[in-house]
Amino acid sequence: MTEQKAPRRRGRPRGGSDSRARIIASAVDDFAEKGYDGATIRSIAARAGVDSALVHHYFGTKADLFAEAVGIPLRPDVDVPKILAGPRDEVGERLIRYVLEAFEQPEVRRRGVMLLRTAIGSRLTTPLLAGFLSRELLSRVARSLDADDADLRASLVASQIAGMLIARYVLRLPALAAASVDELVARIGPTLQRYLFD
């Protein structure tokens, strides 16, 4: 006689009202101990004492959970593929405009600057952020390019954007901080375009 399994329940997975907070706390600990690549939805769920389905229910993907846990104000893993899918001769300008216009929003700027400052000076946050960007952003950009040196091209774009963000919003270099978004797009966009396609 074979044992029958109970039918799977439909709808929201079981979990107490504090499950979401426990998942975030567990994600912070798991990412801290194992890095972005080492942490998994399954290990985070086990640490939180919940089923993996509940983690997916609340957060979707590992990138979604990481962004929530760390407080990343932008979602390049979601937005950049859309930018790359547009007209090729405008990709550089669209990339830099996306970042600058996001950072012009006070809440994004506040959280973004905090994350940049933390990433620069923390042995913990630097590899986490680098892992997230490498896996969720740079690899996507590189896959979209038809070039032998696609990884280097994607990294050059990231270095240009990161340097601009630090100089404008963290160091607040006067001329750069005072420049308009349109002026910076006009000056930086062609450089990103060259890194990507020339």
CSV table of C-alpha atoms in Angstrom, one decimal:
chain,number,residue,atom,x,y,z
A,1,MET,CA,0.0,0.0,0.0
A,2,THR,CA,1.5,3.3,-1.0
A,3,GLU,CA,1.3,6.4,1.1
A,4,GLN,CA,-0.6,9.2,-0.5
A,5,LYS,CA,0.8,12.7,-0.2
A,6,ALA,CA,-1.5,15.5,0.9
A,7,PRO,CA,-2.4,17.8,-2.0
A,8,ARG,CA,-0.4,21.0,-2.2
A,9,ARG,CA,-2.3,24.0,-0.8
A,10,ARG,CA,-2.9,26.9,-3.1
A,11,GLY,CA,-2.4,30.5,-2.2
A,12,ARG,CA,-0.1,32.1,0.2
A,13,PRO,CA,2.5,29.8,1.9
A,14,ARG,CA,2.2,29.4,5.6
A,15,GLY,CA,4.3,31.7,7.8
A,16,GLY,CA,3.8,33.8,10.9
A,17,SER,CA,3.4,37.5,10.8
A,18,ASP,CA,7.1,38.0,11.7
A,19,SER,CA,8.3,35.7,8.8
A,20,ARG,CA,9.1,38.6,6.5
A,21,ALA,CA,11.3,40.3,9.1
A,22,ARG,CA,13.0,37.0,10.0
A,23,ILE,CA,13.8,36.3,6.4
A,24,ILE,CA,15.4,39.8,5.9
A,25,ALA,CA,17.4,39.3,9.1
A,26,SER,CA,18.5,35.8,8.0
A,27,ALA,CA,19.4,37.2,4.5
A,28,VAL,CA,21.6,39.9,6.0
A,29,ASP,CA,23.4,37.2,8.1
A,30,ASP,CA,23.7,34.7,5.2
A,31,PHE,CA,24.9,37.3,2.7
A,32,ALA,CA,27.4,38.6,5.3
A,33,GLU,CA,28.8,35.1,6.0
A,34,LYS,CA,28.8,33.6,2.5
A,35,GLY,CA,28.8,36.6,0.1
A,36,TYR,CA,26.3,37.1,-2.6
A,37,ASP,CA,27.3,34.1,-4.7
A,38,GLY,CA,27.4,31.7,-1.7
A,39,ALA,CA,24.1,32.6,-0.1
A,40,THR,CA,21.0,30.8,-1.5
A,41,ILE,CA,17.3,31.2,-1.1
A,42,ARG,CA,17.3,27.7,0.5
A,43,SER,CA,20.0,28.5,3.1
A,44,ILE,CA,18.3,31.8,3.9
A,45,ALA,CA,15.0,30.1,4.4
A,46,ALA,CA,16.5,27.4,6.6
A,47,ARG,CA,18.2,30.1,8.8
A,48,ALA,CA,14.8,31.9,9.1
A,49,GLY,CA,13.0,28.6,9.9
A,50,VAL,CA,10.6,29.0,6.9
A,51,ASP,CA,10.0,27.2,3.6
A,52,SER,CA,11.8,28.5,0.5
A,53,ALA,CA,8.4,29.1,-1.1
A,54,LEU,CA,7.7,31.7,1.5
A,55,VAL,CA,10.9,33.5,0.6
A,56,HIS,CA,10.0,33.5,-3.0
A,57,HIS,CA,6.5,34.6,-2.1
A,58,TYR,CA,7.7,37.7,-0.3
A,59,PHE,CA,10.8,38.6,-2.3
A,60,GLY,CA,10.8,36.8,-5.7
A,61,THR,CA,14.5,36.2,-6.7
A,62,LYS,CA,17.7,36.3,-4.7
A,63,ALA,CA,18.5,39.7,-6.3
A,64,ASP,CA,15.2,41.0,-5.1
A,65,LEU,CA,15.9,39.8,-1.5
A,66,PHE,CA,19.4,41.2,-1.6
A,67,ALA,CA,18.2,44.6,-2.8
A,68,GLU,CA,15.7,44.6,0.1
A,69,ALA,CA,18.1,43.4,2.7
A,70,VAL,CA,20.9,45.8,1.8
A,71,GLY,CA,18.7,48.7,0.8
A,72,ILE,CA,19.9,49.1,-2.8
A,73,PRO,CA,18.0,52.1,-4.2
A,74,LEU,CA,18.3,51.0,-7.9
A,75,ARG,CA,17.6,47.7,-9.6
A,76,PRO,CA,20.1,47.6,-12.4
A,77,ASP,CA,19.4,43.8,-12.8
A,78,VAL,CA,15.9,44.7,-13.8
A,79,ASP,CA,16.3,48.1,-15.6
A,80,VAL,CA,19.6,47.8,-17.5
A,81,PRO,CA,18.5,44.9,-19.7
A,82,LYS,CA,15.6,47.2,-20.9
A,83,ILE,CA,18.1,50.0,-21.7
A,84,LEU,CA,20.4,47.6,-23.6
A,85,ALA,CA,17.4,46.4,-25.6
A,86,GLY,CA,16.8,49.9,-27.0
A,87,PRO,CA,18.5,51.6,-30.0
A,88,ARG,CA,22.2,50.7,-29.9
A,89,ASP,CA,23.5,54.2,-30.7
A,90,GLU,CA,21.8,55.6,-27.6
A,91,VAL,CA,22.8,53.0,-25.0
A,92,GLY,CA,25.6,55.0,-23.4
A,93,GLU,CA,23.4,58.1,-22.9
A,94,ARG,CA,20.4,56.1,-21.7
A,95,LEU,CA,22.6,54.3,-19.1
A,96,ILE,CA,24.1,57.4,-17.6
A,97,ARG,CA,20.7,59.2,-17.7
A,98,TYR,CA,19.0,56.3,-15.9
A,99,VAL,CA,21.6,56.5,-13.0
A,100,LEU,CA,21.7,60.3,-12.8
A,101,GLU,CA,17.9,60.8,-12.9
A,102,ALA,CA,17.5,58.1,-10.2
A,103,PHE,CA,20.1,59.8,-7.9
A,104,GLU,CA,18.4,63.1,-8.3
A,105,GLN,CA,15.5,61.7,-6.3
A,106,PRO,CA,16.3,62.6,-2.6
A,107,GLU,CA,15.4,59.1,-1.2
A,108,VAL,CA,17.5,57.3,-3.8
A,109,ARG,CA,20.4,59.7,-3.3
A,110,ARG,CA,20.3,59.3,0.5
A,111,ARG,CA,20.3,55.5,0.4
A,112,GLY,CA,22.7,55.4,-2.6
A,113,VAL,CA,25.3,57.6,-1.0
A,114,MET,CA,25.0,55.6,2.3
A,115,LEU,CA,25.6,52.4,0.3
A,116,LEU,CA,28.5,53.9,-1.6
A,117,ARG,CA,30.2,55.2,1.6
A,118,THR,CA,29.7,51.8,3.2
A,119,ALA,CA,30.9,49.8,0.2
A,120,ILE,CA,34.1,51.9,0.0
A,121,GLY,CA,35.1,51.4,3.6
A,122,SER,CA,33.7,48.0,4.6
A,123,ARG,CA,35.4,44.6,4.2
A,124,LEU,CA,31.9,43.1,4.5
A,125,THR,CA,29.9,45.3,2.2
A,126,THR,CA,32.4,45.7,-0.6
A,127,PRO,CA,32.4,42.0,-1.7
A,128,LEU,CA,28.6,41.8,-1.3
A,129,LEU,CA,28.0,44.8,-3.6
A,130,ALA,CA,30.7,43.6,-6.0
A,131,GLY,CA,29.2,40.1,-6.1
A,132,PHE,CA,25.7,41.5,-6.8
A,133,LEU,CA,26.9,43.9,-9.5
A,134,SER,CA,29.1,41.2,-11.1
A,135,ARG,CA,26.3,38.6,-11.2
A,136,GLU,CA,23.3,40.8,-11.8
A,137,LEU,CA,24.6,43.7,-13.8
A,138,LEU,CA,28.0,43.2,-15.4
A,139,SER,CA,27.4,39.7,-16.7
A,140,ARG,CA,24.1,40.9,-18.3
A,141,VAL,CA,25.8,43.8,-20.0
A,142,ALA,CA,28.6,41.5,-21.2
A,143,ARG,CA,26.2,38.9,-22.5
A,144,SER,CA,24.5,41.6,-24.6
A,145,LEU,CA,27.8,42.5,-26.3
A,146,ASP,CA,29.2,40.7,-29.3
A,147,ALA,CA,32.8,41.2,-28.4
A,148,ASP,CA,35.7,39.0,-27.2
A,149,ASP,CA,36.5,41.5,-24.4
A,150,ALA,CA,32.8,42.0,-23.3
A,151,ASP,CA,33.6,41.5,-19.6
A,152,LEU,CA,36.3,44.3,-19.7
A,153,ARG,CA,33.9,46.6,-21.6
A,154,ALA,CA,31.1,46.1,-19.0
A,155,SER,CA,33.6,46.7,-16.2
A,156,LEU,CA,34.8,49.9,-17.8
A,157,VAL,CA,31.3,51.1,-18.0
A,158,ALA,CA,30.7,50.3,-14.3
A,159,SER,CA,33.9,52.0,-13.3
A,160,GLN,CA,32.9,55.2,-15.1
A,161,ILE,CA,29.5,55.2,-13.5
A,162,ALA,CA,30.8,54.4,-10.0
A,163,GLY,CA,33.5,57.1,-10.3
A,164,MET,CA,31.0,59.7,-11.4
A,165,LEU,CA,28.6,58.8,-8.5
A,166,ILE,CA,31.3,59.0,-5.9
A,167,ALA,CA,32.7,62.3,-7.3
A,168,ARG,CA,29.3,63.9,-7.7
A,169,TYR,CA,27.4,62.7,-4.7
A,170,VAL,CA,30.0,61.6,-2.1
A,171,LEU,CA,33.0,63.9,-2.6
A,172,ARG,CA,30.7,66.5,-4.1
A,173,LEU,CA,33.4,68.0,-6.4
A,174,PRO,CA,32.0,71.5,-7.0
A,175,ALA,CA,31.9,71.6,-10.8
A,176,LEU,CA,30.6,68.1,-11.1
A,177,ALA,CA,28.0,68.6,-8.3
A,178,ALA,CA,26.8,71.7,-10.0
A,179,ALA,CA,26.5,70.3,-13.5
A,180,SER,CA,23.1,69.5,-14.9
A,181,VAL,CA,22.0,66.0,-15.7
A,182,ASP,CA,21.7,66.9,-19.4
A,183,GLU,CA,25.3,68.2,-19.5
A,184,LEU,CA,26.7,65.1,-17.8
A,185,VAL,CA,24.7,62.8,-20.1
A,186,ALA,CA,26.1,64.7,-23.1
A,187,ARG,CA,29.7,64.4,-21.8
A,188,ILE,CA,29.7,60.9,-20.2
A,189,GLY,CA,27.3,59.1,-22.6
A,190,PRO,CA,29.7,59.0,-25.5
A,191,THR,CA,32.4,57.5,-23.3
A,192,LEU,CA,30.1,54.7,-22.2
A,193,GLN,CA,29.1,54.2,-25.8
A,194,ARG,CA,32.8,53.9,-26.8
A,195,TYR,CA,33.5,51.4,-24.0
A,196,LEU,CA,30.6,49.3,-25.1
A,197,PHE,CA,30.7,49.3,-28.8
A,198,ASP,CA,33.9,50.8,-30.3
